[in-house]
Amino acid sequence: MARAAVLIAEGVVEAREVPIFEPEAGGLLLRVVLGGVCGTDLHMIHRLANEFPLPIILGHEGVGQIEKLGDRMDRDSAGEPVKVGDLVYWSPMVACNQCYTCTILESSPCTEAAHFAEADQPSWCSHADYAWLPRGMSFFKVPEGASIDAIMALGCALPTAVGSIDVAGAIKFGETVVVQGAGPVGLAATLVAHVSGAREIIVIDNNDMRLERAKQLGATATLSLDALSPDERKAAVMDVCGRTGPNMVVEAAGSLPAFPEGIFLGGHNGRYCVAGLWGAAGEIPTTPRELVLKNFTVRGSMAPRPKYYYHALHLAARMADKLPLAELITHRFGIGQAADAYRAVQSGEAVKVVIDPSIP
Ligand SMILES: [Zn+2]
Ligand SMILES: [Zn+2]
């Protein structure tokens, strides 16, 4: 038997014994090295935006070491040979490659994707000693010598930022960017803007500690959500970006009021990349006429495709010794203390929380 953090009812998480399964043909079994805790885990725990049947094992971000390979499994999803003992990073969704979205649109989210298995079934979830990756699940070998902490520091926020910015129209050299929110998705978007060559990167949040982290990852200016009114924030953005406003605004705040403000802050012919509102169900008034007056594009996205996990993995590995990525991990818990890990994320005092199964 192995241990796993299991969501048994709304708001109730328990460390439980779960079976270890042999890998299926074309799949593999991993020993989890680190599992990231993400805002989405909180949404799932509080049943805010989904109705998965319970109980389920939590965790969709992880790095694991290959324990066993299934039959006919010898390469990762980018064609790199893999063997027992290699470290890998996986994309937590199995696309069907048969639906209209997968095959005709070549996009996501797959309408037939397999998600969470019940806790006593084979599961790829990462808040556990072992993760069982089924046939067809994309995974990538961690580059030799790469920092696992750096790779897990932004968790699924990094593929989310890489993917959502790409589909919203990639940031070009010299562009100006506003990032709403300095949680993991906002920090990841800041990093992506920085390595893309953005001239100005303005990050907005109400948490000074997070804004400091944003500066370390490439933000050229930060604005306080509490200290400034929306009009003052707009004036500050125009000051930095010029009269026609920023080329791109990235929504990474995860709260509804960010949306009308993102349109308000957006520049002429600007793009609005809406990446963080997955869990923010509800309605909020907006001024659609602004979209017309500014030739403005709004693009939402979710479920980054596997290629974005590949690019995120290599970006984190490459930047690990240039930027303080690994230091974003502020809290570590064992599987037995998983409930404390989720509380630490909820409290807002953590930057990144990870579950480390080696902690007793
Ligand atoms: Zn599909
Ligand atoms: Zn996540």
Short mmCIF file of C-alpha atoms and ligand atoms in Angstrom, two decimals:
data_model
loop_
_atom_site.label_atom_id
_atom_site.label_comp_id
_atom_site.label_asym_id
_atom_site.label_seq_id
_atom_site.Cartn_x
_atom_site.Cartn_y
_atom_site.Cartn_z
CA MET A 1 0.00 0.00 0.00
CA ALA A 2 0.98 3.64 -0.46
CA ARG A 3 -0.24 6.92 1.02
CA ALA A 4 -2.30 9.60 -0.72
CA ALA A 5 -4.11 12.83 0.19
CA VAL A 6 -7.74 11.99 -0.50
CA LEU A 7 -10.67 14.40 -0.78
CA ILE A 8 -13.51 12.47 0.83
CA ALA A 9 -16.18 15.18 1.12
CA GLU A 10 -16.47 18.93 0.63
CA GLY A 11 -13.71 20.52 2.71
CA VAL A 12 -12.50 17.19 4.13
CA VAL A 13 -9.07 15.80 3.17
CA GLU A 14 -7.50 12.73 4.76
CA ALA A 15 -4.21 10.91 4.28
CA ARG A 16 -5.28 7.38 3.33
CA GLU A 17 -3.69 4.11 2.31
CA VAL A 18 -4.29 3.35 -1.35
CA PRO A 19 -3.26 0.39 -3.53
CA ILE A 20 -0.18 0.50 -5.80
CA PHE A 21 -0.98 -0.65 -9.32
CA GLU A 22 1.22 -2.21 -11.99
CA PRO A 23 1.63 0.04 -15.05
CA GLU A 24 -0.55 -0.76 -18.04
CA ALA A 25 0.92 -1.35 -21.51
CA GLY A 26 2.04 2.03 -22.84
CA GLY A 27 1.84 3.58 -19.35
CA LEU A 28 4.19 3.94 -16.40
CA LEU A 29 4.36 4.04 -12.63
CA LEU A 30 6.15 6.95 -10.97
CA ARG A 31 7.38 7.48 -7.44
CA VAL A 32 6.33 11.07 -6.76
CA VAL A 33 9.26 13.35 -5.88
CA LEU A 34 7.28 16.60 -5.50
CA GLY A 35 3.61 17.42 -5.99
CA GLY A 36 2.61 21.06 -6.31
CA VAL A 37 -0.43 22.49 -4.56
CA CYS A 38 -2.45 24.83 -6.75
CA GLY A 39 -5.45 27.13 -6.38
CA THR A 40 -7.39 24.58 -8.41
CA ASP A 41 -6.94 22.07 -5.58
CA LEU A 42 -8.75 24.53 -3.29
CA HIS A 43 -11.55 24.94 -5.81
CA MET A 44 -11.88 21.18 -5.88
CA ILE A 45 -11.79 20.82 -2.10
CA HIS A 46 -14.52 23.43 -1.70
CA ARG A 47 -16.46 22.10 -4.70
CA LEU A 48 -16.59 25.57 -6.23
CA ALA A 49 -16.33 24.93 -9.91
CA ASN A 50 -16.74 21.24 -10.61
CA GLU A 51 -18.60 18.12 -9.61
CA PHE A 52 -16.12 15.25 -9.70
CA PRO A 53 -17.38 12.12 -7.94
CA LEU A 54 -15.61 11.58 -4.58
CA PRO A 55 -13.39 10.28 -3.08
CA ILE A 56 -10.47 11.32 -5.29
CA ILE A 57 -6.74 11.75 -4.77
CA LEU A 58 -5.69 15.40 -5.08
CA GLY A 59 -2.81 16.96 -7.00
CA HIS A 60 -2.31 17.55 -10.70
CA GLU A 61 1.23 18.99 -10.67
CA GLY A 62 4.22 16.77 -10.18
CA VAL A 63 7.70 15.54 -10.86
CA GLY A 64 8.20 11.81 -10.40
CA GLN A 65 10.88 9.20 -10.80
CA ILE A 66 10.09 6.27 -13.08
CA GLU A 67 9.55 3.19 -10.91
CA LYS A 68 8.23 0.81 -13.57
CA LEU A 69 7.61 0.99 -17.29
CA GLY A 70 4.60 -0.70 -18.89
CA ASP A 71 5.00 -2.88 -21.98
CA ARG A 72 5.88 -0.91 -25.13
CA MET A 73 6.81 2.19 -23.11
CA ASP A 74 10.35 3.40 -23.75
CA ARG A 75 10.01 7.02 -24.89
CA ASP A 76 8.51 10.22 -23.49
CA SER A 77 5.98 12.29 -25.42
CA ALA A 78 8.74 14.22 -27.20
CA GLY A 79 10.48 11.02 -28.37
CA GLU A 80 13.26 11.02 -25.74
CA PRO A 81 14.21 7.52 -24.57
CA VAL A 82 13.29 6.89 -20.92
CA LYS A 83 14.31 4.24 -18.40
CA VAL A 84 13.60 3.31 -14.80
CA GLY A 85 15.06 5.97 -12.49
CA ASP A 86 14.56 8.91 -14.88
CA LEU A 87 12.74 11.99 -13.60
CA VAL A 88 9.67 13.07 -15.55
CA TYR A 89 7.05 15.83 -15.49
CA TRP A 90 3.55 15.12 -16.72
CA SER A 91 0.56 16.87 -18.24
CA PRO A 92 -2.47 16.01 -16.09
CA MET A 93 -5.00 15.18 -18.76
CA VAL A 94 -5.43 12.45 -21.35
CA ALA A 95 -6.75 13.94 -24.57
CA CYS A 96 -8.74 11.50 -26.69
CA ASN A 97 -7.23 12.60 -30.02
CA GLN A 98 -10.57 11.55 -31.55
CA CYS A 99 -12.88 14.51 -30.87
CA TYR A 100 -13.49 17.59 -33.03
CA THR A 101 -11.42 19.85 -30.72
CA CYS A 102 -8.46 17.45 -30.66
CA THR A 103 -8.35 16.50 -34.33
CA ILE A 104 -9.95 19.28 -36.39
CA LEU A 105 -9.28 22.35 -34.25
CA GLU A 106 -5.98 20.90 -32.92
CA SER A 107 -6.81 22.66 -29.68
CA SER A 108 -8.08 22.12 -26.14
CA PRO A 109 -9.90 21.33 -23.94
CA CYS A 110 -10.61 17.85 -25.28
CA THR A 111 -14.33 17.28 -24.90
CA GLU A 112 -13.80 13.58 -24.04
CA ALA A 113 -10.74 13.98 -21.77
CA ALA A 114 -10.35 11.58 -18.87
CA HIS A 115 -9.94 13.46 -15.57
CA PHE A 116 -9.84 12.19 -12.01
CA ALA A 117 -10.16 8.52 -11.09
CA GLU A 118 -11.72 7.43 -7.80
CA ALA A 119 -9.20 7.07 -4.98
CA ASP A 120 -9.10 3.24 -4.96
CA GLN A 121 -8.44 3.15 -8.72
CA PRO A 122 -5.15 3.77 -10.58
CA SER A 123 -4.57 7.54 -10.44
CA TRP A 124 -2.07 9.94 -11.96
CA CYS A 125 -2.63 12.44 -9.13
CA SER A 126 0.48 13.74 -7.42
CA HIS A 127 -0.31 14.19 -3.71
CA ALA A 128 0.59 10.57 -3.20
CA ASP A 129 3.59 8.25 -2.96
CA TYR A 130 2.97 6.94 -6.48
CA ALA A 131 1.40 8.30 -9.65
CA TRP A 132 0.09 5.88 -12.27
CA LEU A 133 0.25 7.40 -15.75
CA PRO A 134 -2.10 5.73 -18.23
CA ARG A 135 -1.38 5.04 -21.88
CA GLY A 136 -1.75 8.28 -23.84
CA MET A 137 -0.92 10.63 -20.98
CA SER A 138 1.79 13.07 -22.07
CA PHE A 139 4.94 13.25 -19.97
CA PHE A 140 8.43 14.63 -20.52
CA LYS A 141 11.86 13.68 -19.26
CA VAL A 142 13.34 16.30 -16.95
CA PRO A 143 16.58 17.65 -18.49
CA GLU A 144 19.73 16.20 -16.91
CA GLY A 145 20.76 18.11 -13.79
CA ALA A 146 17.72 20.43 -13.77
CA SER A 147 16.45 21.79 -10.44
CA ILE A 148 13.26 19.97 -9.47
CA ASP A 149 12.35 22.83 -7.13
CA ALA A 150 12.60 25.31 -10.01
CA ILE A 151 10.41 23.10 -12.19
CA MET A 152 7.76 22.78 -9.48
CA ALA A 153 8.03 26.38 -8.27
CA LEU A 154 5.29 27.67 -10.53
CA GLY A 155 3.50 24.34 -10.98
CA CYS A 156 0.77 24.21 -13.62
CA ALA A 157 0.80 28.02 -13.60
CA LEU A 158 3.80 28.01 -15.93
CA PRO A 159 2.27 25.84 -18.70
CA THR A 160 -0.95 27.83 -18.15
CA ALA A 161 0.86 31.13 -18.73
CA VAL A 162 2.95 29.83 -21.63
CA GLY A 163 -0.16 28.37 -23.30
CA SER A 164 -2.68 31.13 -22.65
CA ILE A 165 -0.28 33.87 -23.78
CA ASP A 166 0.53 31.88 -26.91
CA VAL A 167 -3.13 31.43 -27.86
CA ALA A 168 -3.90 35.09 -27.05
CA GLY A 169 -1.11 36.17 -29.45
CA ALA A 170 2.43 35.70 -28.21
CA ILE A 171 4.21 38.68 -26.62
CA LYS A 172 6.58 40.23 -29.13
CA PHE A 173 9.92 41.86 -28.43
CA GLY A 174 9.47 45.43 -27.17
CA GLU A 175 5.79 45.13 -26.25
CA THR A 176 4.26 46.45 -23.04
CA VAL A 177 2.40 44.10 -20.74
CA VAL A 178 0.16 44.44 -17.67
CA VAL A 179 -0.29 41.39 -15.42
CA GLN A 180 -3.30 41.37 -13.08
CA GLY A 181 -2.40 39.27 -10.04
CA ALA A 182 0.94 38.07 -8.67
CA GLY A 183 -0.08 34.57 -7.63
CA PRO A 184 1.62 31.66 -9.44
CA VAL A 185 -0.12 32.35 -12.79
CA GLY A 186 0.75 36.07 -12.61
CA LEU A 187 4.35 35.35 -11.66
CA ALA A 188 4.56 32.81 -14.48
CA ALA A 189 3.12 35.36 -16.93
CA THR A 190 5.70 37.88 -15.70
CA LEU A 191 8.48 35.36 -16.39
CA VAL A 192 7.08 34.59 -19.87
CA ALA A 193 6.80 38.33 -20.68
CA HIS A 194 10.36 38.84 -19.46
CA VAL A 195 11.90 36.06 -21.56
CA SER A 196 9.78 37.14 -24.54
CA GLY A 197 11.51 40.52 -24.52
CA ALA A 198 8.68 42.74 -23.24
CA ARG A 199 9.85 46.34 -22.72
CA GLU A 200 7.59 47.07 -19.74
CA ILE A 201 5.90 44.55 -17.43
CA ILE A 202 3.54 46.11 -14.87
CA VAL A 203 2.21 43.74 -12.23
CA ILE A 204 -0.84 44.54 -10.05
CA ASP A 205 -1.62 42.85 -6.73
CA ASN A 206 -2.55 43.71 -3.14
CA ASN A 207 0.26 41.63 -1.63
CA ASP A 208 3.63 43.40 -1.37
CA MET A 209 5.57 40.18 -0.81
CA ARG A 210 4.21 38.76 -4.08
CA LEU A 211 4.95 42.02 -5.91
CA GLU A 212 8.57 41.75 -4.72
CA ARG A 213 8.72 38.25 -6.24
CA ALA A 214 7.31 39.64 -9.48
CA LYS A 215 10.15 42.19 -9.63
CA GLN A 216 12.68 39.39 -9.21
CA LEU A 217 11.13 37.59 -12.20
CA GLY A 218 11.21 40.59 -14.50
CA ALA A 219 8.44 43.06 -13.56
CA THR A 220 9.58 46.60 -14.40
CA ALA A 221 6.88 48.22 -12.23
CA THR A 222 4.29 47.12 -9.68
CA LEU A 223 0.98 48.69 -8.67
CA SER A 224 -0.94 48.18 -5.47
CA LEU A 225 -4.55 47.07 -5.72
CA ASP A 226 -5.28 48.51 -2.26
CA ALA A 227 -3.38 51.80 -2.32
CA LEU A 228 -4.53 53.00 -5.76
CA SER A 229 -8.01 53.50 -7.21
CA PRO A 230 -8.83 51.99 -10.63
CA ASP A 231 -8.41 55.44 -12.20
CA GLU A 232 -5.03 55.88 -10.53
CA ARG A 233 -3.94 52.45 -11.75
CA LYS A 234 -5.04 53.34 -15.28
CA ALA A 235 -3.07 56.62 -15.11
CA ALA A 236 0.00 54.77 -13.84
CA VAL A 237 -0.25 52.20 -16.66
CA MET A 238 -0.60 54.95 -19.31
CA ASP A 239 2.36 56.75 -17.78
CA VAL A 240 4.57 53.72 -18.33
CA CYS A 241 3.11 52.35 -21.59
CA GLY A 242 2.24 55.59 -23.35
CA ARG A 243 -1.03 57.13 -24.45
CA THR A 244 -2.23 54.12 -26.47
CA GLY A 245 -1.85 51.75 -23.53
CA PRO A 246 -0.35 48.28 -23.10
CA ASN A 247 -0.14 45.77 -25.93
CA MET A 248 -1.29 42.95 -23.71
CA VAL A 249 -3.09 42.55 -20.40
CA VAL A 250 -2.90 39.14 -18.73
CA GLU A 251 -5.67 38.32 -16.26
CA ALA A 252 -4.16 36.12 -13.56
CA ALA A 253 -6.18 37.44 -10.63
CA GLY A 254 -8.88 34.80 -10.59
CA SER A 255 -11.48 37.30 -9.38
CA LEU A 256 -14.37 38.75 -11.35
CA PRO A 257 -13.65 42.49 -10.84
CA ALA A 258 -10.33 41.96 -12.63
CA PHE A 259 -12.22 41.40 -15.89
CA PRO A 260 -13.81 44.83 -16.47
CA GLU A 261 -10.61 46.44 -15.19
CA GLY A 262 -8.54 44.43 -17.68
CA ILE A 263 -10.66 45.82 -20.52
CA PHE A 264 -10.37 49.31 -18.99
CA LEU A 265 -6.57 49.05 -18.75
CA GLY A 266 -6.11 47.47 -22.18
CA GLY A 267 -4.48 49.42 -24.98
CA HIS A 268 -5.52 50.25 -28.53
CA ASN A 269 -5.33 47.11 -30.68
CA GLY A 270 -4.40 45.38 -27.44
CA ARG A 271 -4.96 41.76 -26.45
CA TYR A 272 -6.54 40.57 -23.24
CA CYS A 273 -5.38 37.11 -22.20
CA VAL A 274 -7.88 35.77 -19.66
CA ALA A 275 -6.09 32.94 -17.88
CA GLY A 276 -7.28 32.95 -14.28
CA LEU A 277 -11.08 33.02 -14.16
CA TRP A 278 -11.67 29.26 -14.30
CA GLY A 279 -12.96 29.18 -10.74
CA ALA A 280 -14.61 32.62 -10.74
CA ALA A 281 -18.18 31.70 -11.65
CA GLY A 282 -20.63 34.60 -11.75
CA GLU A 283 -21.46 37.75 -13.64
CA ILE A 284 -20.07 41.28 -13.67
CA PRO A 285 -21.00 44.37 -15.69
CA THR A 286 -18.60 45.35 -18.48
CA THR A 287 -18.49 48.08 -21.15
CA PRO A 288 -18.49 46.18 -24.47
CA ARG A 289 -18.23 49.42 -26.46
CA GLU A 290 -14.61 49.72 -25.26
CA LEU A 291 -13.76 46.59 -27.26
CA VAL A 292 -14.90 48.36 -30.41
CA LEU A 293 -13.34 51.72 -29.62
CA LYS A 294 -9.98 50.08 -28.96
CA ASN A 295 -10.05 47.29 -31.59
CA PHE A 296 -9.52 45.09 -28.58
CA THR A 297 -9.22 41.29 -28.52
CA VAL A 298 -10.28 39.15 -25.55
CA ARG A 299 -9.10 35.55 -25.50
CA GLY A 300 -9.79 33.07 -22.73
CA SER A 301 -8.15 29.68 -22.43
CA MET A 302 -7.80 26.67 -20.18
CA ALA A 303 -6.29 23.18 -20.25
CA PRO A 304 -2.91 23.94 -21.84
CA ARG A 305 -1.93 21.36 -24.43
CA PRO A 306 1.00 19.02 -23.73
CA LYS A 307 3.42 21.07 -25.82
CA TYR A 308 3.05 23.91 -23.31
CA TYR A 309 4.11 21.57 -20.49
CA TYR A 310 7.16 20.66 -22.55
CA HIS A 311 8.05 24.33 -23.12
CA ALA A 312 7.35 25.22 -19.47
CA LEU A 313 9.59 22.38 -18.25
CA HIS A 314 12.48 23.52 -20.41
CA LEU A 315 11.94 27.20 -19.58
CA ALA A 316 12.06 26.52 -15.82
CA ALA A 317 15.10 24.24 -16.20
CA ARG A 318 16.92 26.84 -18.30
CA MET A 319 16.12 29.83 -16.05
CA ALA A 320 16.79 28.06 -12.73
CA ASP A 321 20.26 29.51 -12.27
CA LYS A 322 19.40 32.97 -13.68
CA LEU A 323 16.27 33.82 -11.68
CA PRO A 324 15.20 32.91 -8.12
CA LEU A 325 12.64 30.33 -9.21
CA ALA A 326 13.31 27.58 -6.66
CA GLU A 327 12.97 30.18 -3.89
CA LEU A 328 9.30 30.61 -4.80
CA ILE A 329 8.64 27.40 -2.87
CA THR A 330 7.87 28.75 0.59
CA HIS A 331 6.16 25.76 2.23
CA ARG A 332 6.71 21.97 2.14
CA PHE A 333 4.51 19.32 3.72
CA GLY A 334 4.41 15.53 3.82
CA ILE A 335 1.38 13.60 2.63
CA GLY A 336 0.23 13.25 6.25
CA GLN A 337 0.07 17.06 6.57
CA ALA A 338 -1.65 17.65 3.23
CA ALA A 339 -4.60 19.41 4.91
CA ASP A 340 -2.10 21.96 6.32
CA ALA A 341 -0.67 22.40 2.82
CA TYR A 342 -4.09 23.36 1.44
CA ARG A 343 -4.64 25.73 4.37
CA ALA A 344 -1.29 27.42 3.67
CA VAL A 345 -2.38 28.06 0.07
CA GLN A 346 -5.75 29.33 1.24
CA SER A 347 -4.15 31.75 3.72
CA GLY A 348 -2.37 33.64 0.94
CA GLU A 349 0.85 33.76 2.99
CA ALA A 350 2.56 31.18 0.80
CA VAL A 351 3.96 31.75 -2.67
CA LYS A 352 4.20 28.08 -3.64
CA VAL A 353 3.36 25.07 -1.51
CA VAL A 354 4.53 21.57 -2.38
CA ILE A 355 3.82 18.10 -1.07
CA ASP A 356 7.04 16.13 -0.59
CA PRO A 357 6.25 12.44 0.07
CA SER A 358 9.72 11.96 1.60
CA ILE A 359 8.70 14.15 4.58
CA PRO A 360 7.40 11.70 7.20
ZN ZN B 1 -10.45 14.97 -27.62
ZN ZN B 2 -2.31 23.50 -10.80
#
